[in-house]
mmCIF file of C-alpha atoms and ligand atoms in Angstrom:
data_model
loop_
_atom_site.group_PDB
_atom_site.id
_atom_site.type_symbol
_atom_site.label_atom_id
_atom_site.label_comp_id
_atom_site.label_asym_id
_atom_site.label_seq_id
_atom_site.Cartn_x
_atom_site.Cartn_y
_atom_site.Cartn_z
ATOM 1 C CA MET A 250 132.256 -18.760 -28.101
ATOM 2 C CA ALA A 251 128.816 -18.376 -29.612
ATOM 3 C CA GLU A 252 125.852 -19.832 -27.734
ATOM 4 C CA LYS A 253 123.982 -22.593 -29.553
ATOM 5 C CA VAL A 254 120.543 -21.254 -28.568
ATOM 6 C CA VAL A 255 119.594 -17.985 -26.946
ATOM 7 C CA ILE A 256 115.968 -17.603 -25.908
ATOM 8 C CA ILE A 257 114.557 -14.130 -25.360
ATOM 9 C CA GLY A 258 111.495 -14.085 -23.123
ATOM 10 C CA SER A 259 110.228 -15.972 -20.092
ATOM 11 C CA GLY A 260 106.582 -16.823 -20.600
ATOM 12 C CA PRO A 261 105.258 -20.304 -21.423
ATOM 13 C CA ALA A 262 106.840 -20.176 -24.909
ATOM 14 C CA GLY A 263 110.287 -19.223 -23.629
ATOM 15 C CA TRP A 264 110.436 -21.796 -20.832
ATOM 16 C CA THR A 265 109.068 -24.616 -22.969
ATOM 17 C CA ALA A 266 111.651 -23.814 -25.639
ATOM 18 C CA ALA A 267 114.297 -23.895 -22.884
ATOM 19 C CA ILE A 268 113.118 -27.260 -21.518
ATOM 20 C CA TYR A 269 113.312 -28.852 -24.960
ATOM 21 C CA ALA A 270 116.601 -27.192 -25.907
ATOM 22 C CA ALA A 271 118.207 -28.092 -22.581
ATOM 23 C CA ARG A 272 117.114 -31.718 -22.820
ATOM 24 C CA ALA A 273 118.660 -31.796 -26.315
ATOM 25 C CA ASN A 274 121.992 -30.703 -24.761
ATOM 26 C CA LEU A 275 121.884 -27.307 -26.462
ATOM 27 C CA GLU A 276 122.659 -25.535 -23.156
ATOM 28 C CA PRO A 277 120.184 -22.714 -23.772
ATOM 29 C CA LEU A 278 120.670 -19.242 -22.365
ATOM 30 C CA VAL A 279 117.450 -17.403 -21.481
ATOM 31 C CA PHE A 280 117.149 -13.640 -21.179
ATOM 32 C CA GLU A 281 114.150 -13.579 -18.886
ATOM 33 C CA GLY A 282 113.706 -9.798 -18.873
ATOM 34 C CA ALA A 283 114.736 -7.028 -16.520
ATOM 35 C CA ILE A 284 113.042 -6.028 -13.296
ATOM 36 C CA THR A 285 112.596 -2.313 -13.908
ATOM 37 C CA PRO A 286 109.858 0.237 -13.144
ATOM 38 C CA GLU A 287 109.294 0.631 -16.915
ATOM 39 C CA ASN A 288 108.654 -3.093 -17.326
ATOM 40 C CA GLN A 289 106.387 -3.067 -14.286
ATOM 41 C CA GLN A 290 104.382 -0.219 -15.797
ATOM 42 C CA LYS A 291 104.127 -1.853 -19.246
ATOM 43 C CA GLY A 292 103.334 -5.326 -17.909
ATOM 44 C CA THR A 293 106.533 -6.856 -19.299
ATOM 45 C CA LEU A 294 108.306 -8.114 -16.188
ATOM 46 C CA PRO A 295 109.957 -11.578 -16.169
ATOM 47 C CA LEU A 296 107.532 -14.538 -16.380
ATOM 48 C CA GLY A 297 105.223 -12.702 -18.756
ATOM 49 C CA GLN A 298 101.514 -12.082 -18.860
ATOM 50 C CA LEU A 299 100.556 -15.190 -16.897
ATOM 51 C CA ALA A 300 102.407 -13.851 -13.900
ATOM 52 C CA LEU A 301 99.889 -10.988 -13.928
ATOM 53 C CA THR A 302 96.858 -13.233 -13.595
ATOM 54 C CA THR A 303 95.354 -15.173 -10.735
ATOM 55 C CA GLU A 304 93.634 -18.510 -11.452
ATOM 56 C CA VAL A 305 94.724 -20.409 -14.566
ATOM 57 C CA GLU A 306 91.936 -22.895 -15.074
ATOM 58 C CA ASN A 307 92.634 -23.833 -18.678
ATOM 59 C CA TYR A 308 96.229 -25.057 -18.559
ATOM 60 C CA PRO A 309 96.015 -28.848 -18.813
ATOM 61 C CA SER A 310 97.083 -30.912 -15.800
ATOM 62 C CA TRP A 311 96.116 -28.357 -13.149
ATOM 63 C CA PRO A 312 92.666 -29.267 -11.864
ATOM 64 C CA HIS A 313 91.406 -27.823 -8.595
ATOM 65 C CA MET A 314 93.122 -29.175 -5.528
ATOM 66 C CA GLU A 315 93.612 -28.310 -1.888
ATOM 67 C CA SER A 316 95.644 -25.133 -1.544
ATOM 68 C CA ASN A 317 97.832 -26.917 1.038
ATOM 69 C CA ALA A 318 98.604 -29.669 -1.435
ATOM 70 C CA LEU A 319 99.551 -27.124 -4.094
ATOM 71 C CA ALA A 320 101.757 -25.348 -1.594
ATOM 72 C CA ALA A 321 103.523 -28.621 -0.815
ATOM 73 C CA VAL A 322 104.126 -29.277 -4.533
ATOM 74 C CA LEU A 323 105.551 -25.798 -5.014
ATOM 75 C CA LYS A 324 107.726 -25.988 -1.933
ATOM 76 C CA SER A 325 109.120 -29.325 -2.987
ATOM 77 C CA ALA A 326 109.810 -28.244 -6.591
ATOM 78 C CA LEU A 327 111.185 -24.730 -6.230
ATOM 79 C CA ALA A 328 114.393 -23.314 -4.849
ATOM 80 C CA PRO A 329 113.649 -21.781 -1.409
ATOM 81 C CA GLU A 330 114.242 -18.197 -2.546
ATOM 82 C CA ARG A 331 111.837 -18.642 -5.470
ATOM 83 C CA PHE A 332 109.205 -20.309 -3.294
ATOM 84 C CA ALA A 333 109.498 -17.317 -0.958
ATOM 85 C CA ASN A 334 108.355 -15.049 -3.835
ATOM 86 C CA ILE A 335 105.000 -16.793 -4.069
ATOM 87 C CA GLU A 336 104.472 -18.201 -0.596
ATOM 88 C CA HIS A 337 101.923 -15.466 0.153
ATOM 89 C CA LEU A 338 99.664 -16.864 -2.599
ATOM 90 C CA THR A 339 99.650 -20.290 -1.010
ATOM 91 C CA THR A 340 98.859 -18.985 2.465
ATOM 92 C CA SER A 341 96.262 -16.387 1.527
ATOM 93 C CA HIS A 342 93.911 -19.004 0.035
ATOM 94 C CA THR A 343 92.366 -21.963 1.765
ATOM 95 C CA GLY A 344 90.281 -24.826 0.407
ATOM 96 C CA ARG A 345 90.305 -26.096 -3.144
ATOM 97 C CA ARG A 346 91.621 -23.929 -5.925
ATOM 98 C CA THR A 347 93.440 -24.068 -9.218
ATOM 99 C CA ILE A 348 97.011 -22.977 -9.804
ATOM 100 C CA PHE A 349 97.739 -19.248 -10.016
ATOM 101 C CA GLY A 350 99.654 -17.717 -12.922
ATOM 102 C CA PRO A 351 102.806 -16.823 -10.947
ATOM 103 C CA GLU A 352 102.937 -20.341 -9.468
ATOM 104 C CA LEU A 353 102.652 -21.981 -12.873
ATOM 105 C CA MET A 354 105.371 -19.743 -14.249
ATOM 106 C CA GLU A 355 107.743 -20.491 -11.373
ATOM 107 C CA LEU A 356 107.270 -24.213 -12.031
ATOM 108 C CA MET A 357 108.022 -23.785 -15.734
ATOM 109 C CA ARG A 358 111.135 -21.752 -14.933
ATOM 110 C CA GLN A 359 112.304 -24.355 -12.445
ATOM 111 C CA GLN A 360 111.695 -27.188 -14.887
ATOM 112 C CA ALA A 361 113.871 -25.440 -17.475
ATOM 113 C CA MET A 362 116.615 -24.811 -14.918
ATOM 114 C CA ASN A 363 116.580 -28.433 -13.756
ATOM 115 C CA PHE A 364 117.983 -29.419 -17.155
ATOM 116 C CA GLY A 365 120.767 -26.857 -17.088
ATOM 117 C CA THR A 366 119.158 -23.760 -18.620
ATOM 118 C CA ARG A 367 121.126 -20.626 -17.752
ATOM 119 C CA VAL A 368 119.136 -17.488 -17.006
ATOM 120 C CA ILE A 369 120.049 -13.819 -17.240
ATOM 121 C CA THR A 370 117.605 -11.417 -15.614
ATOM 122 C CA ASP A 371 117.864 -8.693 -18.207
ATOM 123 C CA ASP A 372 116.159 -7.371 -21.339
ATOM 124 C CA VAL A 373 117.643 -7.767 -24.786
ATOM 125 C CA VAL A 374 117.489 -4.250 -26.200
ATOM 126 C CA GLN A 375 119.389 -4.651 -29.453
ATOM 127 C CA VAL A 376 119.983 -7.460 -31.934
ATOM 128 C CA ASP A 377 122.164 -7.831 -34.987
ATOM 129 C CA PHE A 378 120.623 -10.539 -37.168
ATOM 130 C CA LYS A 379 122.402 -9.291 -40.307
ATOM 131 C CA ASN A 380 125.655 -11.033 -39.401
ATOM 132 C CA HIS A 381 126.257 -14.545 -38.150
ATOM 133 C CA PRO A 382 126.793 -15.498 -35.347
ATOM 134 C CA PHE A 383 123.973 -13.190 -34.289
ATOM 135 C CA ARG A 384 124.845 -10.584 -31.692
ATOM 136 C CA LEU A 385 122.535 -9.559 -28.828
ATOM 137 C CA THR A 386 123.007 -6.656 -26.453
ATOM 138 C CA SER A 387 121.228 -6.411 -23.107
ATOM 139 C CA LEU A 388 119.986 -3.403 -21.175
ATOM 140 C CA GLY A 389 122.837 -3.935 -18.715
ATOM 141 C CA GLY A 390 125.356 -3.854 -21.587
ATOM 142 C CA LYS A 391 126.054 -7.594 -21.829
ATOM 143 C CA GLN A 392 126.897 -8.830 -25.336
ATOM 144 C CA VAL A 393 126.235 -12.383 -26.427
ATOM 145 C CA GLU A 394 126.812 -14.191 -29.705
ATOM 146 C CA ALA A 395 124.357 -16.872 -30.808
ATOM 147 C CA LEU A 396 124.089 -19.476 -33.545
ATOM 148 C CA THR A 397 120.301 -19.540 -33.183
ATOM 149 C CA VAL A 398 117.829 -17.274 -31.407
ATOM 150 C CA ILE A 399 114.279 -18.010 -30.279
ATOM 151 C CA VAL A 400 112.243 -14.856 -29.777
ATOM 152 C CA ALA A 401 109.470 -15.407 -27.236
ATOM 153 C CA THR A 402 108.918 -11.928 -25.868
ATOM 154 C CA GLY A 403 105.140 -12.111 -25.981
ATOM 155 C CA ALA A 404 102.647 -9.304 -26.259
ATOM 156 C CA ARG A 405 101.048 -7.064 -23.727
ATOM 157 C CA ALA A 406 97.375 -6.221 -23.476
ATOM 158 C CA ASN A 407 96.494 -2.608 -24.036
ATOM 159 C CA TYR A 408 94.790 -0.840 -21.151
ATOM 160 C CA LEU A 409 93.026 2.504 -21.047
ATOM 161 C CA GLY A 410 95.632 3.983 -18.735
ATOM 162 C CA LEU A 411 93.301 5.015 -15.890
ATOM 163 C CA GLU A 412 94.556 4.992 -12.312
ATOM 164 C CA SER A 413 91.332 3.328 -11.161
ATOM 165 C CA GLU A 414 91.813 0.612 -13.785
ATOM 166 C CA GLU A 415 95.281 -0.138 -12.398
ATOM 167 C CA ARG A 416 93.865 -0.317 -8.861
ATOM 168 C CA PHE A 417 91.347 -3.024 -9.761
ATOM 169 C CA LYS A 418 93.484 -5.219 -12.035
ATOM 170 C CA ASN A 419 92.762 -8.836 -11.050
ATOM 171 C CA ARG A 420 89.918 -7.602 -8.858
ATOM 172 C CA GLY A 421 87.388 -7.135 -11.598
ATOM 173 C CA VAL A 422 89.524 -5.577 -14.328
ATOM 174 C CA SER A 423 90.856 -8.075 -16.850
ATOM 175 C CA ALA A 424 92.141 -8.113 -20.392
ATOM 176 C CA CYS A 425 91.291 -11.762 -21.011
ATOM 177 C CA ALA A 426 87.718 -13.022 -20.872
ATOM 178 C CA VAL A 427 88.738 -16.565 -21.797
ATOM 179 C CA CYS A 428 91.165 -16.615 -18.854
ATOM 180 C CA ASP A 429 89.011 -14.930 -16.241
ATOM 181 C CA GLY A 430 85.375 -14.957 -17.359
ATOM 182 C CA ALA A 431 84.393 -18.098 -15.475
ATOM 183 C CA LEU A 432 85.670 -16.833 -12.129
ATOM 184 C CA PRO A 433 83.080 -16.827 -9.341
ATOM 185 C CA ARG A 434 83.219 -13.035 -8.946
ATOM 186 C CA PHE A 435 81.639 -12.616 -12.393
ATOM 187 C CA LYS A 436 78.905 -15.280 -12.126
ATOM 188 C CA ASN A 437 75.414 -13.888 -12.803
ATOM 189 C CA GLN A 438 76.735 -10.347 -12.599
ATOM 190 C CA PRO A 439 76.516 -7.549 -15.152
ATOM 191 C CA LEU A 440 79.863 -6.997 -16.912
ATOM 192 C CA VAL A 441 81.294 -4.511 -19.362
ATOM 193 C CA VAL A 442 83.563 -5.120 -22.352
ATOM 194 C CA VAL A 443 85.465 -2.187 -23.870
ATOM 195 C CA GLY A 444 86.324 -2.208 -27.582
ATOM 196 C CA GLY A 445 84.776 -2.583 -31.014
ATOM 197 C CA GLY A 446 86.949 -5.164 -32.768
ATOM 198 C CA ASP A 447 86.620 -8.919 -33.195
ATOM 199 C CA SER A 448 88.087 -9.523 -29.739
ATOM 200 C CA ALA A 449 85.439 -7.366 -28.094
ATOM 201 C CA MET A 450 82.682 -9.216 -29.985
ATOM 202 C CA GLU A 451 84.146 -12.577 -29.108
ATOM 203 C CA GLU A 452 84.727 -11.725 -25.452
ATOM 204 C CA ALA A 453 81.262 -10.227 -25.004
ATOM 205 C CA THR A 454 79.606 -13.264 -26.579
ATOM 206 C CA TYR A 455 81.732 -15.589 -24.474
ATOM 207 C CA LEU A 456 80.931 -13.726 -21.269
ATOM 208 C CA THR A 457 77.169 -14.068 -21.786
ATOM 209 C CA GLN A 458 77.588 -17.689 -20.642
ATOM 210 C CA PHE A 459 78.394 -16.479 -17.141
ATOM 211 C CA ALA A 460 77.129 -12.920 -16.818
ATOM 212 C CA SER A 461 73.595 -11.732 -16.179
ATOM 213 C CA LYS A 462 74.162 -9.043 -18.819
ATOM 214 C CA VAL A 463 77.063 -7.735 -20.888
ATOM 215 C CA TYR A 464 77.528 -4.136 -21.975
ATOM 216 C CA ILE A 465 79.883 -3.288 -24.804
ATOM 217 C CA VAL A 466 81.303 0.224 -24.585
ATOM 218 C CA HIS A 467 82.628 1.504 -27.888
ATOM 219 C CA ARG A 468 84.035 4.934 -28.634
ATOM 220 C CA ARG A 469 82.401 5.274 -32.075
ATOM 221 C CA ASP A 470 79.026 4.468 -33.623
ATOM 222 C CA LYS A 471 80.379 1.607 -35.744
ATOM 223 C CA PHE A 472 82.217 -1.552 -34.876
ATOM 224 C CA ARG A 473 85.510 -2.426 -36.524
ATOM 225 C CA ALA A 474 84.719 -6.127 -36.110
ATOM 226 C CA SER A 475 83.786 -8.446 -38.982
ATOM 227 C CA LYS A 476 80.114 -8.429 -39.946
ATOM 228 C CA ILE A 477 79.398 -11.948 -38.765
ATOM 229 C CA MET A 478 80.844 -11.309 -35.305
ATOM 230 C CA GLN A 479 78.928 -8.017 -35.043
ATOM 231 C CA GLN A 480 75.732 -9.745 -36.027
ATOM 232 C CA ARG A 481 76.174 -12.356 -33.324
ATOM 233 C CA VAL A 482 76.530 -9.598 -30.760
ATOM 234 C CA LEU A 483 73.673 -7.442 -31.991
ATOM 235 C CA GLU A 484 71.295 -10.416 -32.007
ATOM 236 C CA ASN A 485 72.225 -11.532 -28.499
ATOM 237 C CA PRO A 486 69.523 -10.407 -26.053
ATOM 238 C CA LYS A 487 72.008 -10.417 -23.168
ATOM 239 C CA ILE A 488 74.254 -7.811 -24.812
ATOM 240 C CA GLU A 489 73.618 -4.066 -24.851
ATOM 241 C CA VAL A 490 75.900 -1.754 -26.799
ATOM 242 C CA LYS A 491 76.782 1.657 -25.412
ATOM 243 C CA TRP A 492 77.820 3.496 -28.569
ATOM 244 C CA ASN A 493 79.929 6.657 -28.604
ATOM 245 C CA ARG A 494 81.177 6.248 -25.086
ATOM 246 C CA VAL A 495 84.413 5.723 -23.238
ATOM 247 C CA VAL A 496 85.115 4.546 -19.712
ATOM 248 C CA GLU A 497 86.133 7.581 -17.700
ATOM 249 C CA GLU A 498 86.503 5.845 -14.329
ATOM 250 C CA VAL A 499 86.348 2.367 -12.846
ATOM 251 C CA LEU A 500 84.323 2.413 -9.631
ATOM 252 C CA GLY A 501 84.773 0.058 -6.710
ATOM 253 C CA ASP A 502 86.114 -0.480 -3.230
ATOM 254 C CA ASP A 503 88.661 -2.646 -1.444
ATOM 255 C CA GLU A 504 86.063 -5.122 -0.222
ATOM 256 C CA HIS A 505 84.263 -5.879 -3.516
ATOM 257 C CA GLY A 506 86.701 -4.851 -6.224
ATOM 258 C CA VAL A 507 84.905 -3.417 -9.243
ATOM 259 C CA THR A 508 81.319 -2.308 -8.641
ATOM 260 C CA GLY A 509 80.742 -0.135 -11.700
ATOM 261 C CA VAL A 510 82.091 2.147 -14.395
ATOM 262 C CA ARG A 511 81.451 5.774 -15.243
ATOM 263 C CA LEU A 512 81.037 6.402 -18.955
ATOM 264 C CA ARG A 513 81.550 9.649 -20.812
ATOM 265 C CA SER A 514 79.950 10.376 -24.134
ATOM 266 C CA THR A 515 82.263 11.067 -27.080
ATOM 267 C CA VAL A 516 79.654 13.259 -28.791
ATOM 268 C CA ASP A 517 78.533 15.481 -25.909
ATOM 269 C CA ASP A 518 79.474 16.043 -22.272
ATOM 270 C CA THR A 519 77.052 13.616 -20.657
ATOM 271 C CA THR A 520 78.158 10.884 -18.283
ATOM 272 C CA GLU A 521 76.390 7.840 -16.889
ATOM 273 C CA GLU A 522 77.198 5.067 -14.444
ATOM 274 C CA LEU A 523 76.762 1.351 -15.052
ATOM 275 C CA LYS A 524 76.660 -1.139 -12.195
ATOM 276 C CA VAL A 525 79.014 -3.946 -13.184
ATOM 277 C CA ALA A 526 81.197 -6.455 -11.368
ATOM 278 C CA GLY A 527 83.869 -6.546 -14.016
ATOM 279 C CA MET A 528 85.469 -4.666 -16.884
ATOM 280 C CA PHE A 529 87.129 -6.579 -19.719
ATOM 281 C CA LEU A 530 89.459 -4.672 -22.013
ATOM 282 C CA ALA A 531 89.507 -5.743 -25.637
ATOM 283 C CA ILE A 532 91.287 -2.782 -27.155
ATOM 284 C CA GLY A 533 94.104 -4.710 -28.753
ATOM 285 C CA HIS A 534 97.511 -6.053 -27.801
ATOM 286 C CA THR A 535 100.979 -4.716 -28.465
ATOM 287 C CA PRO A 536 103.621 -7.303 -29.328
ATOM 288 C CA ASN A 537 106.989 -6.778 -27.644
ATOM 289 C CA THR A 538 108.971 -6.370 -30.834
ATOM 290 C CA ALA A 539 110.298 -2.792 -30.722
ATOM 291 C CA PHE A 540 113.874 -4.086 -30.372
ATOM 292 C CA LEU A 541 113.508 -6.115 -33.589
ATOM 293 C CA GLU A 542 112.617 -3.244 -35.956
ATOM 294 C CA GLY A 543 114.675 -3.476 -39.128
ATOM 295 C CA GLN A 544 116.086 -6.893 -38.168
ATOM 296 C CA LEU A 545 113.137 -9.262 -38.650
ATOM 297 C CA GLU A 546 110.093 -9.064 -40.868
ATOM 298 C CA LEU A 547 107.084 -7.939 -38.842
ATOM 299 C CA THR A 548 103.407 -7.818 -39.785
ATOM 300 C CA GLU A 549 101.514 -4.528 -40.193
ATOM 301 C CA THR A 550 100.568 -4.787 -36.536
ATOM 302 C CA LYS A 551 104.209 -5.456 -35.531
ATOM 303 C CA TYR A 552 103.918 -9.163 -34.759
ATOM 304 C CA ILE A 553 106.773 -11.356 -36.006
ATOM 305 C CA ARG A 554 105.848 -12.956 -39.306
ATOM 306 C CA TRP A 555 106.133 -16.742 -39.388
ATOM 307 C CA THR A 556 107.313 -17.473 -42.907
ATOM 308 C CA LYS A 557 106.145 -21.076 -43.327
ATOM 309 C CA PRO A 558 102.933 -22.720 -42.105
ATOM 310 C CA PHE A 559 103.471 -24.969 -39.094
ATOM 311 C CA ARG A 560 107.064 -23.847 -38.631
ATOM 312 C CA THR A 561 108.390 -21.230 -36.258
ATOM 313 C CA TRP A 562 110.725 -19.890 -38.944
ATOM 314 C CA THR A 563 111.090 -16.141 -39.369
ATOM 315 C CA SER A 564 112.479 -14.034 -42.202
ATOM 316 C CA VAL A 565 116.017 -14.682 -40.900
ATOM 317 C CA GLU A 566 117.410 -18.204 -41.110
ATOM 318 C CA GLY A 567 118.361 -19.380 -37.623
ATOM 319 C CA VAL A 568 115.949 -17.026 -35.836
ATOM 320 C CA PHE A 569 112.709 -18.596 -34.628
ATOM 321 C CA ALA A 570 109.644 -17.083 -32.983
ATOM 322 C CA ALA A 571 107.302 -18.665 -30.453
ATOM 323 C CA GLY A 572 104.221 -17.639 -28.529
ATOM 324 C CA ASP A 573 102.212 -14.444 -28.579
ATOM 325 C CA VAL A 574 104.978 -12.403 -30.189
ATOM 326 C CA ALA A 575 104.031 -14.132 -33.444
ATOM 327 C CA ASP A 576 100.412 -15.003 -32.634
ATOM 328 C CA ASP A 577 97.664 -12.395 -32.527
ATOM 329 C CA TYR A 578 94.980 -15.036 -32.804
ATOM 330 C CA TYR A 579 95.073 -17.842 -30.218
ATOM 331 C CA ARG A 580 97.075 -16.137 -27.437
ATOM 332 C CA GLN A 581 96.767 -18.939 -24.914
ATOM 333 C CA ALA A 582 99.391 -20.211 -22.479
ATOM 334 C CA VAL A 583 99.116 -23.723 -23.853
ATOM 335 C CA THR A 584 99.440 -22.668 -27.500
ATOM 336 C CA ALA A 585 102.435 -20.497 -26.584
ATOM 337 C CA ALA A 586 104.031 -23.454 -24.792
ATOM 338 C CA GLY A 587 103.339 -25.654 -27.830
ATOM 339 C CA SER A 588 105.014 -23.239 -30.206
ATOM 340 C CA GLY A 589 107.954 -22.919 -27.784
ATOM 341 C CA CYS A 590 108.484 -26.636 -28.133
ATOM 342 C CA MET A 591 108.264 -26.307 -31.920
ATOM 343 C CA ALA A 592 110.836 -23.494 -31.932
ATOM 344 C CA ALA A 593 113.329 -25.542 -29.913
ATOM 345 C CA LEU A 594 112.923 -28.497 -32.286
ATOM 346 C CA ASP A 595 113.271 -26.160 -35.279
ATOM 347 C CA ALA A 596 116.452 -24.667 -33.784
ATOM 348 C CA GLU A 597 117.901 -28.098 -33.070
ATOM 349 C CA ARG A 598 117.180 -29.300 -36.605
ATOM 350 C CA TYR A 599 118.683 -26.139 -38.055
ATOM 351 C CA LEU A 600 121.882 -26.588 -36.013
ATOM 352 C CA ALA A 601 122.097 -30.236 -37.058
ATOM 353 C CA HIS A 602 121.504 -29.336 -40.697
ATOM 354 C CA LYS A 603 124.355 -26.823 -40.515
ATOM 355 C CA GLY A 604 126.620 -29.368 -38.840
ATOM 356 C CA TRP A 605 126.997 -27.170 -35.744
ATOM 357 C CA LEU A 606 126.011 -29.732 -33.148
HETATM 358 P P1 NAP B 264 91.407 -4.373 -33.043
HETATM 359 O O1 NAP B 264 90.781 -4.953 -34.251
HETATM 360 O O2 NAP B 264 92.592 -3.501 -33.185
HETATM 361 O O3 NAP B 264 90.259 -3.595 -32.265
HETATM 362 C C1 NAP B 264 90.530 -2.822 -31.145
HETATM 363 C C2 NAP B 264 89.263 -2.079 -30.773
HETATM 364 O O4 NAP B 264 89.518 -1.348 -29.597
HETATM 365 C C3 NAP B 264 88.812 -1.079 -31.848
HETATM 366 O O5 NAP B 264 87.405 -1.127 -31.984
HETATM 367 C C4 NAP B 264 89.261 0.252 -31.270
HETATM 368 O O6 NAP B 264 88.365 1.320 -31.568
HETATM 369 C C5 NAP B 264 89.186 0.020 -29.788
HETATM 370 N N1 NAP B 264 90.178 0.820 -29.075
HETATM 371 C C6 NAP B 264 91.511 0.855 -29.269
HETATM 372 N N2 NAP B 264 92.093 1.685 -28.373
HETATM 373 C C7 NAP B 264 91.091 2.181 -27.600
HETATM 374 C C8 NAP B 264 91.046 3.050 -26.505
HETATM 375 N N3 NAP B 264 92.160 3.623 -26.000
HETATM 376 N N4 NAP B 264 89.846 3.344 -25.934
HETATM 377 C C9 NAP B 264 88.714 2.775 -26.411
HETATM 378 N N5 NAP B 264 88.682 1.913 -27.448
HETATM 379 C C10 NAP B 264 89.865 1.619 -28.038
HETATM 380 O O7 NAP B 264 91.884 -5.510 -31.986
HETATM 381 P P2 NAP B 264 91.238 -6.957 -31.706
HETATM 382 O O8 NAP B 264 89.773 -6.884 -31.635
HETATM 383 O O9 NAP B 264 92.030 -7.483 -30.536
HETATM 384 O O10 NAP B 264 91.662 -7.792 -32.983
HETATM 385 C C11 NAP B 264 93.037 -7.952 -33.344
HETATM 386 C C12 NAP B 264 93.125 -8.867 -34.563
HETATM 387 O O11 NAP B 264 92.754 -10.206 -34.206
HETATM 388 C C13 NAP B 264 92.165 -8.440 -35.673
HETATM 389 O O12 NAP B 264 92.788 -8.669 -36.896
HETATM 390 C C14 NAP B 264 90.986 -9.368 -35.493
HETATM 391 O O13 NAP B 264 90.262 -9.574 -36.695
HETATM 392 C C15 NAP B 264 91.668 -10.650 -35.017
HETATM 393 N N6 NAP B 264 90.727 -11.454 -34.206
HETATM 394 C C16 NAP B 264 89.929 -12.351 -34.860
HETATM 395 C C17 NAP B 264 89.029 -13.106 -34.154
HETATM 396 C C18 NAP B 264 88.181 -14.120 -34.859
HETATM 397 O O14 NAP B 264 88.103 -14.095 -36.051
HETATM 398 N N7 NAP B 264 87.553 -15.037 -34.172
HETATM 399 C C19 NAP B 264 88.890 -12.931 -32.771
HETATM 400 C C20 NAP B 264 89.681 -11.987 -32.141
HETATM 401 C C21 NAP B 264 90.603 -11.237 -32.880
HETATM 402 P P3 NAP B 264 88.246 1.926 -33.065
HETATM 403 O O15 NAP B 264 87.489 0.909 -33.835
HETATM 404 O O16 NAP B 264 87.550 3.207 -32.849
HETATM 405 O O17 NAP B 264 89.676 2.096 -33.547
#
């Protein structure tokens, strides 16, 4: 029998959609993603991008609290085997702190499961949206039929691909200034932002609130960003642009994390080192939509196209999209969760309209 709602993806959008769908008795089935070396490498393991971050200070309802108290909440809420996955986070920090990404994601997952959500730990690798019920095929070869599908597979930040960058992820290397910029390690320190688009301009400007100085490293001699955002950057006395350069190496050590970057010129062979406490990548995101090619309308940059303002509708009736997979603009956990809720309500209304409830 066809599933009423299948949700693909396990970030804030996916779990919020599951919570709402489960509470509406739609018995949602979530494909949370596969645990594979490829997904590890790409940053697309179950629980999404938030599971790759440390502190999440901007998700409402999680102010700072004693680490012990947080540990008690987690222990009480989660199944023992899931708590075991994150116990090291609760013991390695003392004093007051905010919730960490993996902890928040485990709570969302648990909340969805408490209402009867079923979870398959696998990727959906193929979809047939041309026939109804829709048909989904997983990496492990499982086939599922669905009356509605919510795609919430998110996007992944692009990185430069340096080994040293990988080593210092979460220890000075970040792809989200809004998420990480206010962390103590960056306070009154020089920082570097890589990129020349609107995100780089926005992140650099944002970081000047905390940093002693912000360098922007851009590989060309012109920004791609809109004029107004460029102007804001070029007029900011705290920002210095390093034109025609790329980051060749992230420098640092185990004790301090990032301590600098080595730049290489793109016009000659010169190199130089900058002392910085952090490197923020703003070189674009890649939405996780490869498996949807030819099945759903995507934008030029491969995000799912929402077809009606303030709806999560896509180009295929009965298929909805939530979170970063359809949003290249806000990209926040709370906005993803909000659109997950919208997608579940849209799916429920669609099923009711069709008389399939
Ligand atoms: P983007 O416009 O694609 O810019 C990416 C930047 O990263 C480009 O300058 C690119 O250089 C550089 N880059 C890419 N790969 C690189 C690499 N391997 N090494 C070094 N540099 C690399 O991405 P975005 O800035 O994230 O913006 C995405 C979309 O969101 C855009 O449409 C943007 O307008 C929008 N956005 C809007 C706002 C706003 O209006 N407030 C804020 C953020 C984003 P090249 O220029 O040489 O290609």
